[in-house]
C-alpha positions as a printed Julia matrix, in Angstrom:
145×3 Matrix{Float64}:
  28.72  20.53   13.83
  26.88  19.66   10.61
  24.14  22.19    9.82
  22.62  20.06    7.03
  19.9   18.31    9.08
  18.42  21.62   10.2
  18.53  22.9     6.65
  16.65  19.8     5.49
  14.06  20.22    8.24
  13.65  23.87    7.26
  13.19  22.9     3.6
  10.52  20.31    4.44
   8.69  22.7     6.77
   8.92  25.46    4.18
   7.22  23.26    1.6
   4.52  22.25    4.1
   3.9   25.93    4.87
   3.8   26.83    1.16
   1.5   23.99    0.08
  -1.52  23.4     2.34
  -2.83  20.61    0.09
  -0.05  18.4     1.49
  -2.23  17.82    4.54
  -4.18  15.3     2.46
  -1.05  13.14    2.19
  -0.18  13.64    5.86
  -3.59  12.27    6.86
  -3.79   9.58    4.16
  -5.63   7.14    4.13
  -7.92   8.89    6.64
  -9.32  11.36    4.13
 -12.72  12.11    2.64
 -13.93  10.58   -0.6
 -13.58  13.97   -2.31
  -9.98  14.25   -1.09
  -9.28  10.71   -2.26
 -10.63  11.6    -5.7
  -8.38  14.67   -5.68
  -5.31  12.49   -5.13
  -5.98  10.91   -8.53
  -4.69  14.1   -10.16
  -2.32  15.29   -7.41
  -0.38  12.14   -6.7
   3.24  11.14   -6.28
   4.56  12.46   -9.62
   2.84  15.85   -9.28
   3.76  16.34   -5.61
   7.34  15.22   -6.25
   7.73  17.53   -9.23
   6.43  20.46   -7.23
   8.7   19.67   -4.27
  11.77  19.23   -6.5
  11.17  22.67   -8.03
  10.72  24.16   -4.54
  13.94  22.53   -3.34
  15.92  23.82   -6.34
  14.61  27.33   -5.66
  16.07  26.98   -2.17
  19.55  25.9    -3.23
  19.24  22.12   -3.29
  20.0   19.76   -6.13
  16.77  17.83   -6.64
  15.65  15.14   -9.06
  12.36  13.31   -9.3
  12.92   9.56   -9.14
  10.37   7.75  -11.33
  10.18   4.07  -10.39
   8.43   1.52  -12.59
   8.03  -2.27  -12.52
   8.12  -2.94   -8.77
   9.25  -6.38   -7.65
   6.59  -6.26   -4.9
   3.5   -7.61   -6.74
   1.0   -5.42   -4.87
   2.95  -2.2    -5.47
   2.66   0.15   -8.43
   4.71   2.75  -10.26
   5.78   5.56   -7.97
   7.79   8.79   -7.74
   9.75  10.54   -5.0
  12.5   13.18   -4.77
  16.23  12.75   -4.3
  17.8   15.82   -2.69
  21.55  16.33   -2.79
  23.73  18.85   -1.05
  27.43  18.72   -0.24
  27.69  15.27   -1.81
  25.07  13.72    0.5
  21.67  12.56   -0.67
  18.31  12.19    1.0
  15.23  10.66   -0.6
  11.89  12.26    0.31
   8.46  10.76   -0.35
   5.43  12.9     0.48
   2.89  10.27   -0.66
   4.35   7.07    0.85
   1.33   6.49    3.07
  -0.56   5.26    0.02
   1.31   2.0     0.62
  -0.66   1.42    3.85
  -2.15  -1.72    2.3
   1.01  -3.12    0.73
   1.9   -5.51    3.55
  -1.48  -5.64    5.33
  -4.35  -6.81    3.15
  -6.93  -4.93    5.21
  -4.91  -1.71    4.94
  -4.03   0.79    7.65
  -0.72  -1.03    8.25
   0.55   0.53   11.5
   4.14  -0.09   10.41
   3.61   2.19    7.42
   1.32   4.75    9.04
   3.68   5.18   12.01
   6.56   6.19    9.75
   7.5    9.87    9.77
   5.82  12.14    7.26
   7.2   13.02    4.88
   9.14   9.8     4.63
  12.87  10.51    4.24
  15.79   8.1     4.02
  19.42   7.82    3.01
  19.51   6.06   -0.38
  23.04   4.82    0.26
  21.9    2.9     3.34
  18.77   1.36    1.76
  20.05   0.94   -1.83
  20.53   3.72   -4.36
  17.37   3.02   -6.33
  15.13   1.21   -3.82
  12.14   2.65   -2.02
  12.11   2.36    1.77
   8.66   0.69    1.88
   8.25  -0.91   -1.54
  11.79  -2.12   -2.12
  13.27  -2.69   -5.55
  11.86  -1.41   -8.82
  12.85  -2.79  -12.22
  13.17   0.56  -13.96
  14.34   3.85  -12.48
  14.54   7.16  -14.34
  15.5   10.53  -12.9
  14.09  13.86  -14.01
  16.04  16.99  -13.09
  13.83  19.73  -14.5
C-alpha cells in the first residue's frame, strides 16, 4: 500500500494548522473588504513561498511555480507549489478560488468554488506546466528556495 497520499494530506493539514490566515483563501471570495484588501499583500506568490518552505522543512521537494502570460485572456499571472516525493509530483494551489470569475462573468462560478481546497492535481495528467483552472501560461519559472 502506498503511504504517500496520507503523507500529503498530513502535510496540507499541518500547514492549515500552522497558518490560520489561510482561512481567508478557503472562504474566498466570501470574505470581508478588509480581508480582501489583505489578500493584496498575501496572495499566491507569498502563500506559495511560505508553503514551499513548510513542505521542505517536512521532507518534501518543493518549488514555487511562477506562471506568466496566460493564454486565457481574463486570467493573470499566478503562482502555486509543485511538491515532489519518490519521483511523483503534485501541484498545490492555496489561492485558486480567486479564479471564481474566470469562466463566469458574474463570479462565484460553482464549478470553481466546488473544487477541493487547497486545489491539488497531478501535473503529468493535466500538463506539466498548465494550471488546472486557468490552463496554459506562456512563461513558467520555478523557484526552489
